[in-house]
Amino acid sequence: MSYLETTRNVYRDAALTPDVGLCCTTNPIWELPGLKIPKIMQEMNYGCGSTVHPRDLSNNPKILYVGVGGGMELLQFAYFSRTKSGVIGVDSVDEMLEASRKNFTEAELQNNWFKSDFVELKKGDALDLPVADNSIDVAAQNCLFNIFKTEDLKKALEEMYRVLKPHGRLVMSDPICEQPMNDELRNDERLRALCLSGSLPLNDYVKALTDVGFGTIEIRARKPYRILDPKHYPTDELIFIESVEVAAIKDPMPEDGPCVFTGKAAIYYGDEDYFDDKKGHVLLQNQPLAVCDKTAGALANLNREDIFISESTFHYDGGGCC
């Protein structure tokens, strides 16, 4: 049995018998006027963080979500589109697709604005998406891609890149881990399916995104997620796992490399009203400007005594240098 088959079995069981403890089902739901999330959807919210922000959903985007869970995120996305097949949900587990269909019936009873045909559910695989090229504005996944081993992760990201329109965005939440894991952890198929032992360091995760062509990366949040301890897992040391929320944008790749925003800011505090580096970055007097890591490095290399560069906060909320 392959690790992917083990994963399908884990989530087949979770579809048939909702498992509140399977993943981080306590993540807060969106509190929006007129949006009611059925309890069963909350119990099947098998994710590790938030994915799409409402600002990603302006101008009636076509939305793709891979790994449907109980349908909660699909319902939240449909709140903004409210059009037939405005949201596409793809999953390889028949039982999870059927559970979502049933949950949408309940959602219709609780939300007078919602119709089940706002969401088109498709049987499919993240490694071979049943979606046309350049047809999606916003794609999302929550706690899925960390399960994949290296070559499968590359294929899944290539598929997302393929289906996105130019300047479309892939928005994700996944576990990450900066500590090395031993082979026993890495090769434990169930722990990988449970979104634990496949966790990558953040830099490796970002590189996987830029290697397939995404020119802009935004780190939107980074927060504690899980502990693997020697009492309960095959490890001699305590392993700390975080979850990260990332947006990868299908912008053209700059000649000098991708723009990766990790929450750095530049502040000019010199004698003039502003500082212009003549490369498209204007710093107003004592006003923080969000900058990508590449721009932060270039400004730091100027060796000026009147420009402050903050450390990465791993929280980027839009705007800035690019």
mmCIF file of C-alpha atoms in Angstrom:
data_model
loop_
_atom_site.group_PDB
_atom_site.id
_atom_site.type_symbol
_atom_site.label_atom_id
_atom_site.label_comp_id
_atom_site.label_asym_id
_atom_site.label_seq_id
_atom_site.Cartn_x
_atom_site.Cartn_y
_atom_site.Cartn_z
ATOM 1 C CA MET A 1 0.000 0.000 0.000
ATOM 2 C CA SER A 2 1.368 3.434 -0.927
ATOM 3 C CA TYR A 3 1.392 6.353 1.500
ATOM 4 C CA LEU A 4 -1.242 8.061 -0.660
ATOM 5 C CA GLU A 5 -3.557 5.075 -0.265
ATOM 6 C CA THR A 6 -3.021 5.241 3.504
ATOM 7 C CA THR A 7 -3.970 8.918 3.348
ATOM 8 C CA ARG A 8 -7.163 8.151 1.429
ATOM 9 C CA ASN A 9 -8.089 5.503 3.998
ATOM 10 C CA VAL A 10 -7.553 7.947 6.883
ATOM 11 C CA TYR A 11 -9.854 10.523 5.319
ATOM 12 C CA ARG A 12 -12.361 7.927 4.171
ATOM 13 C CA ASP A 13 -12.742 6.946 7.825
ATOM 14 C CA ALA A 14 -12.938 10.629 8.810
ATOM 15 C CA ALA A 15 -15.745 11.150 6.309
ATOM 16 C CA LEU A 16 -17.747 8.211 7.595
ATOM 17 C CA THR A 17 -17.110 9.018 11.273
ATOM 18 C CA PRO A 18 -16.188 12.684 11.853
ATOM 19 C CA ASP A 19 -13.079 12.931 14.023
ATOM 20 C CA VAL A 20 -12.866 16.254 15.865
ATOM 21 C CA GLY A 21 -9.345 15.447 17.058
ATOM 22 C CA LEU A 22 -7.966 14.497 13.652
ATOM 23 C CA CYS A 23 -6.627 17.933 12.839
ATOM 24 C CA CYS A 24 -6.910 21.502 14.064
ATOM 25 C CA THR A 25 -10.709 21.614 13.910
ATOM 26 C CA THR A 26 -10.808 24.361 16.536
ATOM 27 C CA ASN A 27 -9.651 26.983 14.045
ATOM 28 C CA PRO A 28 -12.078 29.920 14.144
ATOM 29 C CA ILE A 29 -14.688 30.066 11.432
ATOM 30 C CA TRP A 30 -15.477 33.211 9.495
ATOM 31 C CA GLU A 31 -17.960 35.447 11.272
ATOM 32 C CA LEU A 32 -19.847 37.045 8.384
ATOM 33 C CA PRO A 33 -23.384 38.485 8.234
ATOM 34 C CA GLY A 34 -25.867 35.791 7.255
ATOM 35 C CA LEU A 35 -23.280 32.989 7.179
ATOM 36 C CA LYS A 36 -24.109 29.999 9.364
ATOM 37 C CA ILE A 37 -21.767 27.012 9.436
ATOM 38 C CA PRO A 38 -23.526 23.717 10.233
ATOM 39 C CA LYS A 39 -22.054 21.927 13.241
ATOM 40 C CA ILE A 40 -21.163 18.867 11.170
ATOM 41 C CA MET A 41 -19.010 21.040 8.890
ATOM 42 C CA GLN A 42 -17.153 22.431 11.879
ATOM 43 C CA GLU A 43 -16.526 18.902 13.158
ATOM 44 C CA MET A 44 -15.070 17.974 9.755
ATOM 45 C CA ASN A 45 -12.874 21.045 9.411
ATOM 46 C CA TYR A 46 -9.681 19.056 8.877
ATOM 47 C CA GLY A 47 -7.229 21.907 8.438
ATOM 48 C CA CYS A 48 -4.331 23.563 10.243
ATOM 49 C CA GLY A 49 -5.162 27.244 9.732
ATOM 50 C CA SER A 50 -6.993 29.727 7.553
ATOM 51 C CA THR A 51 -6.519 29.773 3.804
ATOM 52 C CA VAL A 52 -8.266 32.390 1.699
ATOM 53 C CA HIS A 53 -8.811 35.862 3.130
ATOM 54 C CA PRO A 54 -11.971 37.733 2.077
ATOM 55 C CA ARG A 55 -9.816 40.249 0.202
ATOM 56 C CA ASP A 56 -8.769 37.393 -2.133
ATOM 57 C CA LEU A 57 -12.399 36.926 -3.140
ATOM 58 C CA SER A 58 -13.245 40.291 -4.711
ATOM 59 C CA ASN A 59 -14.521 40.720 -8.279
ATOM 60 C CA ASN A 60 -16.371 37.389 -8.397
ATOM 61 C CA PRO A 61 -13.389 35.056 -8.765
ATOM 62 C CA LYS A 62 -13.506 31.466 -9.948
ATOM 63 C CA ILE A 63 -12.347 29.456 -6.915
ATOM 64 C CA LEU A 64 -10.785 25.994 -6.651
ATOM 65 C CA TYR A 65 -10.392 24.102 -3.389
ATOM 66 C CA VAL A 66 -8.509 20.798 -3.262
ATOM 67 C CA GLY A 67 -9.321 18.381 -0.433
ATOM 68 C CA VAL A 68 -12.905 19.304 0.419
ATOM 69 C CA GLY A 69 -13.098 18.129 4.047
ATOM 70 C CA GLY A 70 -16.676 18.567 5.224
ATOM 71 C CA GLY A 71 -17.307 21.474 2.861
ATOM 72 C CA MET A 72 -16.878 24.310 5.370
ATOM 73 C CA GLU A 73 -14.326 26.286 3.377
ATOM 74 C CA LEU A 74 -16.306 25.711 0.177
ATOM 75 C CA LEU A 75 -19.371 27.197 1.861
ATOM 76 C CA GLN A 76 -17.339 30.190 3.028
ATOM 77 C CA PHE A 77 -16.024 30.762 -0.497
ATOM 78 C CA ALA A 78 -19.534 30.427 -1.959
ATOM 79 C CA TYR A 79 -20.663 33.243 0.357
ATOM 80 C CA PHE A 80 -18.682 35.589 -1.885
ATOM 81 C CA SER A 81 -19.345 34.095 -5.326
ATOM 82 C CA ARG A 82 -23.037 33.073 -5.081
ATOM 83 C CA THR A 83 -23.005 31.816 -8.663
ATOM 84 C CA LYS A 84 -23.580 28.363 -10.090
ATOM 85 C CA SER A 85 -20.266 26.433 -10.082
ATOM 86 C CA GLY A 86 -18.474 29.536 -8.838
ATOM 87 C CA VAL A 87 -16.545 27.254 -6.493
ATOM 88 C CA ILE A 88 -14.991 23.939 -7.528
ATOM 89 C CA GLY A 89 -14.148 21.347 -4.880
ATOM 90 C CA VAL A 90 -11.868 18.433 -5.802
ATOM 91 C CA ASP A 91 -11.267 15.330 -3.694
ATOM 92 C CA SER A 92 -10.055 11.801 -4.381
ATOM 93 C CA VAL A 93 -12.173 10.219 -1.623
ATOM 94 C CA ASP A 94 -15.726 9.319 -2.668
ATOM 95 C CA GLU A 95 -16.959 9.230 0.918
ATOM 96 C CA MET A 96 -15.684 12.756 1.582
ATOM 97 C CA LEU A 97 -17.403 14.073 -1.533
ATOM 98 C CA GLU A 98 -20.660 12.412 -0.486
ATOM 99 C CA ALA A 99 -20.359 13.784 3.047
ATOM 100 C CA SER A 100 -19.898 17.285 1.625
ATOM 101 C CA ARG A 101 -22.994 16.917 -0.548
ATOM 102 C CA LYS A 102 -25.037 15.965 2.509
ATOM 103 C CA ASN A 103 -23.565 18.842 4.484
ATOM 104 C CA PHE A 104 -24.485 21.306 1.742
ATOM 105 C CA THR A 105 -28.122 20.198 2.060
ATOM 106 C CA GLU A 106 -27.959 21.140 5.732
ATOM 107 C CA ALA A 107 -26.227 24.408 4.822
ATOM 108 C CA GLU A 108 -29.116 25.284 2.504
ATOM 109 C CA LEU A 109 -31.539 24.924 5.413
ATOM 110 C CA GLN A 110 -29.485 27.277 7.583
ATOM 111 C CA ASN A 111 -28.493 29.841 4.916
ATOM 112 C CA ASN A 112 -31.283 31.212 2.744
ATOM 113 C CA TRP A 113 -28.766 32.684 0.282
ATOM 114 C CA PHE A 114 -26.969 29.369 -0.372
ATOM 115 C CA LYS A 115 -27.685 26.838 -3.119
ATOM 116 C CA SER A 116 -25.772 23.588 -3.392
ATOM 117 C CA ASP A 117 -25.061 24.183 -7.070
ATOM 118 C CA PHE A 118 -22.913 27.174 -6.100
ATOM 119 C CA VAL A 119 -20.284 24.467 -5.448
ATOM 120 C CA GLU A 120 -19.285 21.954 -8.130
ATOM 121 C CA LEU A 121 -17.785 18.852 -6.542
ATOM 122 C CA LYS A 122 -15.412 16.815 -8.703
ATOM 123 C CA LYS A 123 -13.716 13.470 -8.138
ATOM 124 C CA GLY A 124 -10.067 14.052 -8.804
ATOM 125 C CA ASP A 125 -6.520 14.106 -7.594
ATOM 126 C CA ALA A 126 -4.254 17.002 -6.671
ATOM 127 C CA LEU A 127 -1.616 15.409 -8.902
ATOM 128 C CA ASP A 128 -3.914 15.506 -11.941
ATOM 129 C CA LEU A 129 -6.568 18.160 -11.467
ATOM 130 C CA PRO A 130 -9.772 17.837 -13.538
ATOM 131 C CA VAL A 131 -9.619 21.564 -14.279
ATOM 132 C CA ALA A 132 -8.724 23.493 -17.450
ATOM 133 C CA ASP A 133 -5.532 25.487 -17.899
ATOM 134 C CA ASN A 134 -5.594 29.175 -16.867
ATOM 135 C CA SER A 135 -9.200 28.976 -15.621
ATOM 136 C CA ILE A 136 -8.955 29.683 -11.870
ATOM 137 C CA ASP A 137 -8.548 33.015 -10.083
ATOM 138 C CA VAL A 138 -8.005 31.670 -6.567
ATOM 139 C CA ALA A 139 -6.914 28.149 -5.639
ATOM 140 C CA ALA A 140 -6.622 26.888 -2.077
ATOM 141 C CA GLN A 141 -5.673 23.880 0.019
ATOM 142 C CA ASN A 142 -5.566 23.383 3.771
ATOM 143 C CA CYS A 143 -3.209 20.901 5.400
ATOM 144 C CA LEU A 144 -2.920 18.691 2.316
ATOM 145 C CA PHE A 145 0.273 19.405 0.399
ATOM 146 C CA ASN A 146 2.508 18.745 3.418
ATOM 147 C CA ILE A 147 1.442 15.107 3.108
ATOM 148 C CA PHE A 148 3.142 14.743 -0.273
ATOM 149 C CA LYS A 149 6.674 13.483 -0.722
ATOM 150 C CA THR A 150 9.068 15.599 -2.796
ATOM 151 C CA GLU A 151 8.170 14.544 -6.336
ATOM 152 C CA ASP A 152 4.441 14.424 -5.615
ATOM 153 C CA LEU A 153 4.580 17.864 -3.998
ATOM 154 C CA LYS A 154 6.296 19.237 -7.099
ATOM 155 C CA LYS A 155 3.577 17.729 -9.304
ATOM 156 C CA ALA A 156 0.759 19.085 -7.105
ATOM 157 C CA LEU A 157 2.228 22.595 -7.209
ATOM 158 C CA GLU A 158 2.746 22.377 -10.975
ATOM 159 C CA GLU A 159 -0.921 21.428 -11.330
ATOM 160 C CA MET A 160 -2.035 24.419 -9.270
ATOM 161 C CA TYR A 161 0.210 26.697 -11.319
ATOM 162 C CA ARG A 162 -1.233 25.243 -14.532
ATOM 163 C CA VAL A 163 -4.883 25.880 -13.686
ATOM 164 C CA LEU A 164 -4.391 29.412 -12.323
ATOM 165 C CA LYS A 165 -4.906 32.444 -14.514
ATOM 166 C CA PRO A 166 -1.994 34.890 -14.832
ATOM 167 C CA HIS A 167 -1.739 36.792 -11.521
ATOM 168 C CA GLY A 168 -4.042 34.242 -9.908
ATOM 169 C CA ARG A 169 -3.145 33.097 -6.424
ATOM 170 C CA LEU A 170 -2.665 29.816 -4.628
ATOM 171 C CA VAL A 171 -3.505 30.257 -0.944
ATOM 172 C CA MET A 172 -2.515 27.556 1.507
ATOM 173 C CA SER A 173 -2.164 26.539 5.114
ATOM 174 C CA ASP A 174 0.301 23.781 5.964
ATOM 175 C CA PRO A 175 2.415 22.547 8.866
ATOM 176 C CA ILE A 176 6.125 23.377 8.776
ATOM 177 C CA CYS A 177 9.015 22.201 10.951
ATOM 178 C CA GLU A 178 12.521 23.634 11.228
ATOM 179 C CA GLN A 179 13.954 20.631 13.107
ATOM 180 C CA PRO A 180 15.177 17.512 11.312
ATOM 181 C CA MET A 181 13.004 14.422 11.644
ATOM 182 C CA ASN A 182 14.365 10.900 11.730
ATOM 183 C CA ASP A 183 13.573 8.376 9.001
ATOM 184 C CA GLU A 184 11.108 6.479 11.190
ATOM 185 C CA LEU A 185 8.965 9.600 11.521
ATOM 186 C CA ARG A 186 9.335 10.578 7.871
ATOM 187 C CA ASN A 187 8.388 7.101 6.662
ATOM 188 C CA ASP A 188 5.410 6.619 8.988
ATOM 189 C CA GLU A 189 2.555 6.716 6.501
ATOM 190 C CA ARG A 190 -0.145 7.427 9.062
ATOM 191 C CA LEU A 191 1.782 10.294 10.666
ATOM 192 C CA ARG A 192 2.293 11.736 7.197
ATOM 193 C CA ALA A 193 -1.424 11.380 6.479
ATOM 194 C CA LEU A 194 -2.148 13.170 9.768
ATOM 195 C CA CYS A 195 -0.177 16.205 8.536
ATOM 196 C CA LEU A 196 2.730 15.743 10.933
ATOM 197 C CA SER A 197 5.797 13.950 9.617
ATOM 198 C CA GLY A 198 5.764 15.508 6.136
ATOM 199 C CA SER A 199 6.309 19.030 7.490
ATOM 200 C CA LEU A 200 9.105 20.932 5.711
ATOM 201 C CA PRO A 201 11.239 23.871 6.845
ATOM 202 C CA LEU A 202 9.734 27.163 5.678
ATOM 203 C CA ASN A 203 12.571 27.956 3.256
ATOM 204 C CA ASP A 204 12.158 24.554 1.580
ATOM 205 C CA TYR A 205 8.410 25.108 1.348
ATOM 206 C CA VAL A 206 8.891 28.527 -0.276
ATOM 207 C CA LYS A 207 11.528 27.155 -2.661
ATOM 208 C CA ALA A 208 9.124 24.437 -3.809
ATOM 209 C CA LEU A 209 6.678 27.218 -4.756
ATOM 210 C CA THR A 210 9.185 29.415 -6.551
ATOM 211 C CA ASP A 211 10.756 26.435 -8.352
ATOM 212 C CA VAL A 212 7.481 25.854 -10.236
ATOM 213 C CA GLY A 213 7.316 29.519 -11.264
ATOM 214 C CA PHE A 214 5.413 31.540 -8.656
ATOM 215 C CA GLY A 215 7.042 34.992 -8.726
ATOM 216 C CA THR A 216 5.542 36.448 -5.543
ATOM 217 C CA ILE A 217 5.188 34.701 -2.182
ATOM 218 C CA GLU A 218 3.404 36.161 0.852
ATOM 219 C CA ILE A 219 3.847 34.681 4.329
ATOM 220 C CA ARG A 220 0.589 35.728 5.977
ATOM 221 C CA ALA A 221 0.826 33.945 9.323
ATOM 222 C CA ARG A 222 3.063 31.565 11.236
ATOM 223 C CA LYS A 223 1.889 30.069 14.508
ATOM 224 C CA PRO A 224 2.340 27.079 16.855
ATOM 225 C CA TYR A 225 0.611 23.872 15.774
ATOM 226 C CA ARG A 226 1.769 20.560 17.309
ATOM 227 C CA ILE A 227 4.443 18.857 19.398
ATOM 228 C CA LEU A 228 5.927 15.436 18.694
ATOM 229 C CA ASP A 229 7.292 14.218 22.037
ATOM 230 C CA PRO A 230 9.354 11.122 22.902
ATOM 231 C CA LYS A 231 6.573 9.662 25.064
ATOM 232 C CA HIS A 232 4.129 9.354 22.186
ATOM 233 C CA TYR A 233 6.224 9.360 19.010
ATOM 234 C CA PRO A 234 9.415 7.636 17.796
ATOM 235 C CA THR A 235 11.748 10.564 18.479
ATOM 236 C CA ASP A 236 14.501 11.195 21.027
ATOM 237 C CA GLU A 237 13.848 14.926 21.154
ATOM 238 C CA LEU A 238 10.873 17.250 21.349
ATOM 239 C CA ILE A 239 9.866 18.383 17.848
ATOM 240 C CA PHE A 240 7.962 21.638 17.433
ATOM 241 C CA ILE A 241 5.635 21.974 14.421
ATOM 242 C CA GLU A 242 4.144 25.275 13.291
ATOM 243 C CA SER A 243 1.437 26.072 10.767
ATOM 244 C CA VAL A 244 2.051 28.641 8.069
ATOM 245 C CA GLU A 245 -0.427 30.519 5.883
ATOM 246 C CA VAL A 246 1.002 31.370 2.480
ATOM 247 C CA ALA A 247 -0.179 32.976 -0.754
ATOM 248 C CA ALA A 248 1.762 32.156 -3.928
ATOM 249 C CA ILE A 249 0.926 34.477 -6.812
ATOM 250 C CA LYS A 250 1.338 33.551 -10.473
ATOM 251 C CA ASP A 251 3.277 36.694 -11.269
ATOM 252 C CA PRO A 252 6.103 36.606 -13.813
ATOM 253 C CA MET A 253 9.372 35.611 -12.193
ATOM 254 C CA PRO A 254 11.573 38.732 -11.804
ATOM 255 C CA GLU A 255 15.015 38.527 -13.405
ATOM 256 C CA ASP A 256 16.643 38.885 -9.992
ATOM 257 C CA GLY A 257 14.520 36.197 -8.365
ATOM 258 C CA PRO A 258 11.147 35.936 -6.613
ATOM 259 C CA CYS A 259 9.676 38.521 -4.248
ATOM 260 C CA VAL A 260 9.157 36.783 -0.914
ATOM 261 C CA PHE A 261 7.349 38.765 1.790
ATOM 262 C CA THR A 262 8.078 37.519 5.312
ATOM 263 C CA GLY A 263 6.768 40.546 7.177
ATOM 264 C CA LYS A 264 9.793 42.845 6.957
ATOM 265 C CA ALA A 265 9.396 46.615 6.844
ATOM 266 C CA ALA A 266 11.716 49.516 6.000
ATOM 267 C CA ILE A 267 11.491 52.872 7.786
ATOM 268 C CA TYR A 268 13.333 56.012 6.629
ATOM 269 C CA TYR A 269 14.154 58.524 9.368
ATOM 270 C CA GLY A 270 16.522 60.914 7.595
ATOM 271 C CA ASP A 271 16.321 64.670 7.099
ATOM 272 C CA GLU A 272 14.359 64.669 3.828
ATOM 273 C CA ASP A 273 10.623 64.130 3.337
ATOM 274 C CA TYR A 274 11.268 60.808 1.635
ATOM 275 C CA PHE A 275 13.944 58.489 0.320
ATOM 276 C CA ASP A 276 13.803 57.162 -3.267
ATOM 277 C CA ASP A 277 16.155 54.333 -4.172
ATOM 278 C CA LYS A 278 15.447 54.933 -7.895
ATOM 279 C CA LYS A 279 14.337 51.326 -8.214
ATOM 280 C CA GLY A 280 10.653 51.822 -7.498
ATOM 281 C CA HIS A 281 10.812 52.031 -3.700
ATOM 282 C CA VAL A 282 9.904 55.319 -2.046
ATOM 283 C CA LEU A 283 10.152 55.514 1.741
ATOM 284 C CA LEU A 284 8.217 58.351 3.361
ATOM 285 C CA GLN A 285 9.608 60.019 6.468
ATOM 286 C CA ASN A 286 9.105 57.676 9.453
ATOM 287 C CA GLN A 287 6.423 55.597 7.698
ATOM 288 C CA PRO A 288 6.895 51.812 7.536
ATOM 289 C CA LEU A 289 6.851 50.258 4.092
ATOM 290 C CA ALA A 290 6.361 46.504 3.758
ATOM 291 C CA VAL A 291 9.267 45.133 1.737
ATOM 292 C CA CYS A 292 10.089 41.732 0.338
ATOM 293 C CA ASP A 293 13.237 40.057 1.597
ATOM 294 C CA LYS A 294 15.038 40.894 -1.641
ATOM 295 C CA THR A 295 14.295 44.630 -1.331
ATOM 296 C CA ALA A 296 15.160 44.553 2.377
ATOM 297 C CA GLY A 297 18.562 43.143 1.504
ATOM 298 C CA ALA A 298 19.181 45.738 -1.211
ATOM 299 C CA LEU A 299 18.290 48.607 1.127
ATOM 300 C CA ALA A 300 20.460 47.180 3.893
ATOM 301 C CA ASN A 301 23.382 46.965 1.458
ATOM 302 C CA LEU A 302 23.205 50.745 0.968
ATOM 303 C CA ASN A 303 24.685 50.996 4.474
ATOM 304 C CA ARG A 304 22.691 54.105 5.280
ATOM 305 C CA GLU A 305 22.340 55.237 8.859
ATOM 306 C CA ASP A 306 18.824 56.583 8.293
ATOM 307 C CA ILE A 307 17.003 53.446 7.112
ATOM 308 C CA PHE A 308 15.810 50.811 9.574
ATOM 309 C CA ILE A 309 14.976 47.286 8.362
ATOM 310 C CA SER A 310 12.873 45.183 10.714
ATOM 311 C CA GLU A 311 13.274 41.457 11.212
ATOM 312 C CA SER A 312 10.793 39.047 9.628
ATOM 313 C CA THR A 313 7.516 38.932 11.526
ATOM 314 C CA PHE A 314 6.123 36.182 9.266
ATOM 315 C CA HIS A 315 2.940 38.181 8.967
ATOM 316 C CA TYR A 316 2.289 40.050 5.726
ATOM 317 C CA ASP A 317 -0.976 41.885 5.202
ATOM 318 C CA GLY A 318 -0.633 43.412 1.764
ATOM 319 C CA GLY A 319 0.805 46.564 0.228
ATOM 320 C CA GLY A 320 4.464 47.431 0.101
ATOM 321 C CA CYS A 321 7.285 47.513 -2.346
ATOM 322 C CA CYS A 322 6.175 45.242 -5.180
#
